[in-house]
Amino acid sequence: MTAARRFARDVRLWFVPREIRDEGTTPDYRFSLANERTFLAWLRTALALIGGGFAVDQFLPDLRWGWRVGLALALLSTGVLCSLRAVSHWVRVERAMRRGEDLPVSRFPALLAVVVAVVAVAMAVVVLVGWEG
């Protein structure tokens, strides 16, 4: 199965999670609940990033337009990606547990950390240099 087809199937499962039950056997509920808590933690992270994007846009009016919009969009888009990745990862982990497979690995946490670090460095530069344009 191609990667695009697997992704399309996984997106469909986001909205019909009952079909996941058809695969394999039911895992220990503690593991399913831990997977759900991880999902919710990713959503909290996404909400924090989205809130940070709005905060940059609304509370830094003296910041040059390009910096303000760039930083805000970086945070907002990272929040959107984080929320989408949360549900994707939840489905992938739940399916792996039911099949008795190794849990899926992901580069997304490293990518998220790099994006947040770059935005933080940019914000530090803005604070140190000043934002009066």
PDB file of C-alpha atoms in Angstrom:
ATOM      1  CA  MET A   1       0.000   0.000   0.000  1.00  0.00           C
ATOM      2  CA  THR A   2       1.383   3.406  -0.936  1.00  0.00           C
ATOM      3  CA  ALA A   3       2.030   6.092   1.650  1.00  0.00           C
ATOM      4  CA  ALA A   4      -0.690   8.314   0.171  1.00  0.00           C
ATOM      5  CA  ARG A   5      -3.223   5.528   0.369  1.00  0.00           C
ATOM      6  CA  ARG A   6      -2.260   4.701   3.969  1.00  0.00           C
ATOM      7  CA  PHE A   7      -2.603   8.376   4.900  1.00  0.00           C
ATOM      8  CA  ALA A   8      -6.056   8.592   3.246  1.00  0.00           C
ATOM      9  CA  ARG A   9      -7.161   5.482   5.161  1.00  0.00           C
ATOM     10  CA  ASP A  10      -5.838   6.922   8.420  1.00  0.00           C
ATOM     11  CA  VAL A  11      -7.637  10.234   7.852  1.00  0.00           C
ATOM     12  CA  ARG A  12     -10.875   8.318   7.331  1.00  0.00           C
ATOM     13  CA  LEU A  13     -10.262   6.518  10.642  1.00  0.00           C
ATOM     14  CA  TRP A  14     -10.043   9.891  12.416  1.00  0.00           C
ATOM     15  CA  PHE A  15     -13.788  10.201  11.942  1.00  0.00           C
ATOM     16  CA  VAL A  16     -14.740   6.526  12.244  1.00  0.00           C
ATOM     17  CA  PRO A  17     -12.547   5.232  15.083  1.00  0.00           C
ATOM     18  CA  ARG A  18     -14.991   2.360  15.661  1.00  0.00           C
ATOM     19  CA  GLU A  19     -13.433   0.633  12.630  1.00  0.00           C
ATOM     20  CA  ILE A  20     -10.123   0.423  14.494  1.00  0.00           C
ATOM     21  CA  ARG A  21     -11.789  -2.162  16.755  1.00  0.00           C
ATOM     22  CA  ASP A  22     -11.984  -4.545  13.792  1.00  0.00           C
ATOM     23  CA  GLU A  23      -8.207  -4.917  13.807  1.00  0.00           C
ATOM     24  CA  GLY A  24      -6.365  -7.299  16.092  1.00  0.00           C
ATOM     25  CA  THR A  25      -7.289  -7.688  19.725  1.00  0.00           C
ATOM     26  CA  THR A  26      -8.276  -5.195  22.376  1.00  0.00           C
ATOM     27  CA  PRO A  27      -5.174  -3.967  24.235  1.00  0.00           C
ATOM     28  CA  ASP A  28      -5.026  -3.404  27.957  1.00  0.00           C
ATOM     29  CA  TYR A  29      -7.249  -0.391  28.624  1.00  0.00           C
ATOM     30  CA  ARG A  30      -4.454   1.323  30.518  1.00  0.00           C
ATOM     31  CA  PHE A  31      -2.464   1.565  27.286  1.00  0.00           C
ATOM     32  CA  SER A  32      -5.411   2.925  25.329  1.00  0.00           C
ATOM     33  CA  LEU A  33      -6.045   5.508  28.033  1.00  0.00           C
ATOM     34  CA  ALA A  34      -2.358   6.462  28.060  1.00  0.00           C
ATOM     35  CA  ASN A  35      -2.550   6.917  24.283  1.00  0.00           C
ATOM     36  CA  GLU A  36      -5.577   9.176  24.785  1.00  0.00           C
ATOM     37  CA  ARG A  37      -3.757  11.234  27.439  1.00  0.00           C
ATOM     38  CA  THR A  38      -0.853  11.682  25.032  1.00  0.00           C
ATOM     39  CA  PHE A  39      -3.312  12.829  22.368  1.00  0.00           C
ATOM     40  CA  LEU A  40      -4.776  15.384  24.778  1.00  0.00           C
ATOM     41  CA  ALA A  41      -1.296  16.619  25.722  1.00  0.00           C
ATOM     42  CA  TRP A  42      -0.542  17.222  22.020  1.00  0.00           C
ATOM     43  CA  LEU A  43      -3.818  19.153  21.717  1.00  0.00           C
ATOM     44  CA  ARG A  44      -2.896  21.315  24.722  1.00  0.00           C
ATOM     45  CA  THR A  45       0.429  22.027  23.053  1.00  0.00           C
ATOM     46  CA  ALA A  46      -1.379  22.954  19.832  1.00  0.00           C
ATOM     47  CA  LEU A  47      -3.721  25.293  21.702  1.00  0.00           C
ATOM     48  CA  ALA A  48      -0.779  26.953  23.446  1.00  0.00           C
ATOM     49  CA  LEU A  49       0.972  27.527  20.110  1.00  0.00           C
ATOM     50  CA  ILE A  50      -2.191  28.953  18.558  1.00  0.00           C
ATOM     51  CA  GLY A  51      -2.718  31.193  21.589  1.00  0.00           C
ATOM     52  CA  GLY A  52       0.900  32.332  21.333  1.00  0.00           C
ATOM     53  CA  GLY A  53       0.385  33.211  17.680  1.00  0.00           C
ATOM     54  CA  PHE A  54      -2.615  35.355  18.497  1.00  0.00           C
ATOM     55  CA  ALA A  55      -0.781  36.942  21.430  1.00  0.00           C
ATOM     56  CA  VAL A  56       2.152  37.956  19.226  1.00  0.00           C
ATOM     57  CA  ASP A  57      -0.208  39.510  16.709  1.00  0.00           C
ATOM     58  CA  GLN A  58      -2.415  41.311  19.227  1.00  0.00           C
ATOM     59  CA  PHE A  59      -0.025  42.360  21.976  1.00  0.00           C
ATOM     60  CA  LEU A  60       3.009  43.459  19.979  1.00  0.00           C
ATOM     61  CA  PRO A  61       1.564  46.226  17.789  1.00  0.00           C
ATOM     62  CA  ASP A  62       4.850  48.167  17.788  1.00  0.00           C
ATOM     63  CA  LEU A  63       6.705  45.247  16.263  1.00  0.00           C
ATOM     64  CA  ARG A  64       7.415  45.657  12.560  1.00  0.00           C
ATOM     65  CA  TRP A  65       4.598  44.194  10.502  1.00  0.00           C
ATOM     66  CA  GLY A  66       6.788  41.557   8.833  1.00  0.00           C
ATOM     67  CA  TRP A  67       8.222  40.295  12.117  1.00  0.00           C
ATOM     68  CA  ARG A  68       4.844  40.304  13.851  1.00  0.00           C
ATOM     69  CA  VAL A  69       3.045  38.476  11.069  1.00  0.00           C
ATOM     70  CA  GLY A  70       5.934  36.063  10.476  1.00  0.00           C
ATOM     71  CA  LEU A  71       6.185  35.060  14.130  1.00  0.00           C
ATOM     72  CA  ALA A  72       2.420  34.853  14.541  1.00  0.00           C
ATOM     73  CA  LEU A  73       2.009  32.703  11.423  1.00  0.00           C
ATOM     74  CA  ALA A  74       4.879  30.444  12.473  1.00  0.00           C
ATOM     75  CA  LEU A  75       3.184  29.784  15.811  1.00  0.00           C
ATOM     76  CA  LEU A  76      -0.297  29.435  14.318  1.00  0.00           C
ATOM     77  CA  SER A  77       0.770  27.038  11.569  1.00  0.00           C
ATOM     78  CA  THR A  78       2.800  24.967  14.031  1.00  0.00           C
ATOM     79  CA  GLY A  79      -0.286  24.736  16.237  1.00  0.00           C
ATOM     80  CA  VAL A  80      -2.379  23.542  13.306  1.00  0.00           C
ATOM     81  CA  LEU A  81       0.230  20.921  12.370  1.00  0.00           C
ATOM     82  CA  CYS A  82       0.480  19.811  15.981  1.00  0.00           C
ATOM     83  CA  SER A  83      -3.278  19.270  16.278  1.00  0.00           C
ATOM     84  CA  LEU A  84      -3.415  17.298  13.027  1.00  0.00           C
ATOM     85  CA  ARG A  85      -0.409  15.228  14.032  1.00  0.00           C
ATOM     86  CA  ALA A  86      -2.028  14.485  17.400  1.00  0.00           C
ATOM     87  CA  VAL A  87      -5.008  12.705  15.893  1.00  0.00           C
ATOM     88  CA  SER A  88      -2.865  10.973  13.276  1.00  0.00           C
ATOM     89  CA  HIS A  89      -0.509   9.646  15.937  1.00  0.00           C
ATOM     90  CA  TRP A  90      -3.394   8.527  18.144  1.00  0.00           C
ATOM     91  CA  VAL A  91      -4.829   6.399  15.321  1.00  0.00           C
ATOM     92  CA  ARG A  92      -1.439   4.942  14.379  1.00  0.00           C
ATOM     93  CA  VAL A  93      -0.615   3.976  17.972  1.00  0.00           C
ATOM     94  CA  GLU A  94      -4.048   2.499  18.630  1.00  0.00           C
ATOM     95  CA  ARG A  95      -3.808   0.354  15.500  1.00  0.00           C
ATOM     96  CA  ALA A  96      -0.276  -0.794  16.374  1.00  0.00           C
ATOM     97  CA  MET A  97      -1.351  -1.805  19.888  1.00  0.00           C
ATOM     98  CA  ARG A  98      -4.289  -3.787  18.534  1.00  0.00           C
ATOM     99  CA  ARG A  99      -2.045  -5.579  16.041  1.00  0.00           C
ATOM    100  CA  GLY A 100       0.681  -6.286  18.584  1.00  0.00           C
ATOM    101  CA  GLU A 101       3.200  -4.289  16.529  1.00  0.00           C
ATOM    102  CA  ASP A 102       5.932  -1.938  17.653  1.00  0.00           C
ATOM    103  CA  LEU A 103       4.659   1.558  18.283  1.00  0.00           C
ATOM    104  CA  PRO A 104       5.223   3.945  15.365  1.00  0.00           C
ATOM    105  CA  VAL A 105       8.131   6.337  15.544  1.00  0.00           C
ATOM    106  CA  SER A 106       7.890   9.943  14.495  1.00  0.00           C
ATOM    107  CA  ARG A 107      10.179  12.830  13.657  1.00  0.00           C
ATOM    108  CA  PHE A 108       7.441  15.304  14.502  1.00  0.00           C
ATOM    109  CA  PRO A 109       8.516  15.952  18.121  1.00  0.00           C
ATOM    110  CA  ALA A 110      12.010  16.899  16.904  1.00  0.00           C
ATOM    111  CA  LEU A 111      10.554  19.113  14.163  1.00  0.00           C
ATOM    112  CA  LEU A 112       8.238  20.790  16.656  1.00  0.00           C
ATOM    113  CA  ALA A 113      11.125  21.417  19.042  1.00  0.00           C
ATOM    114  CA  VAL A 114      13.212  22.991  16.265  1.00  0.00           C
ATOM    115  CA  VAL A 115      10.367  25.279  15.139  1.00  0.00           C
ATOM    116  CA  VAL A 116       9.636  26.385  18.694  1.00  0.00           C
ATOM    117  CA  ALA A 117      13.348  27.013  19.306  1.00  0.00           C
ATOM    118  CA  VAL A 118      13.662  29.098  16.113  1.00  0.00           C
ATOM    119  CA  VAL A 119      10.624  31.186  17.065  1.00  0.00           C
ATOM    120  CA  ALA A 120      12.011  31.613  20.593  1.00  0.00           C
ATOM    121  CA  VAL A 121      15.369  32.798  19.236  1.00  0.00           C
ATOM    122  CA  ALA A 122      13.582  35.224  16.916  1.00  0.00           C
ATOM    123  CA  MET A 123      11.573  36.551  19.863  1.00  0.00           C
ATOM    124  CA  ALA A 124      14.766  36.893  21.920  1.00  0.00           C
ATOM    125  CA  VAL A 125      16.316  38.936  19.105  1.00  0.00           C
ATOM    126  CA  VAL A 126      13.233  41.138  19.014  1.00  0.00           C
ATOM    127  CA  VAL A 127      13.429  41.684  22.779  1.00  0.00           C
ATOM    128  CA  LEU A 128      17.187  42.381  22.784  1.00  0.00           C
ATOM    129  CA  VAL A 129      17.238  44.626  19.725  1.00  0.00           C
ATOM    130  CA  GLY A 130      13.917  46.272  20.415  1.00  0.00           C
ATOM    131  CA  TRP A 131      10.945  46.295  18.127  1.00  0.00           C
ATOM    132  CA  GLU A 132      10.587  49.944  17.292  1.00  0.00           C
ATOM    133  CA  GLY A 133      10.874  50.079  13.547  1.00  0.00           C
TER     134      GLY A 133
END
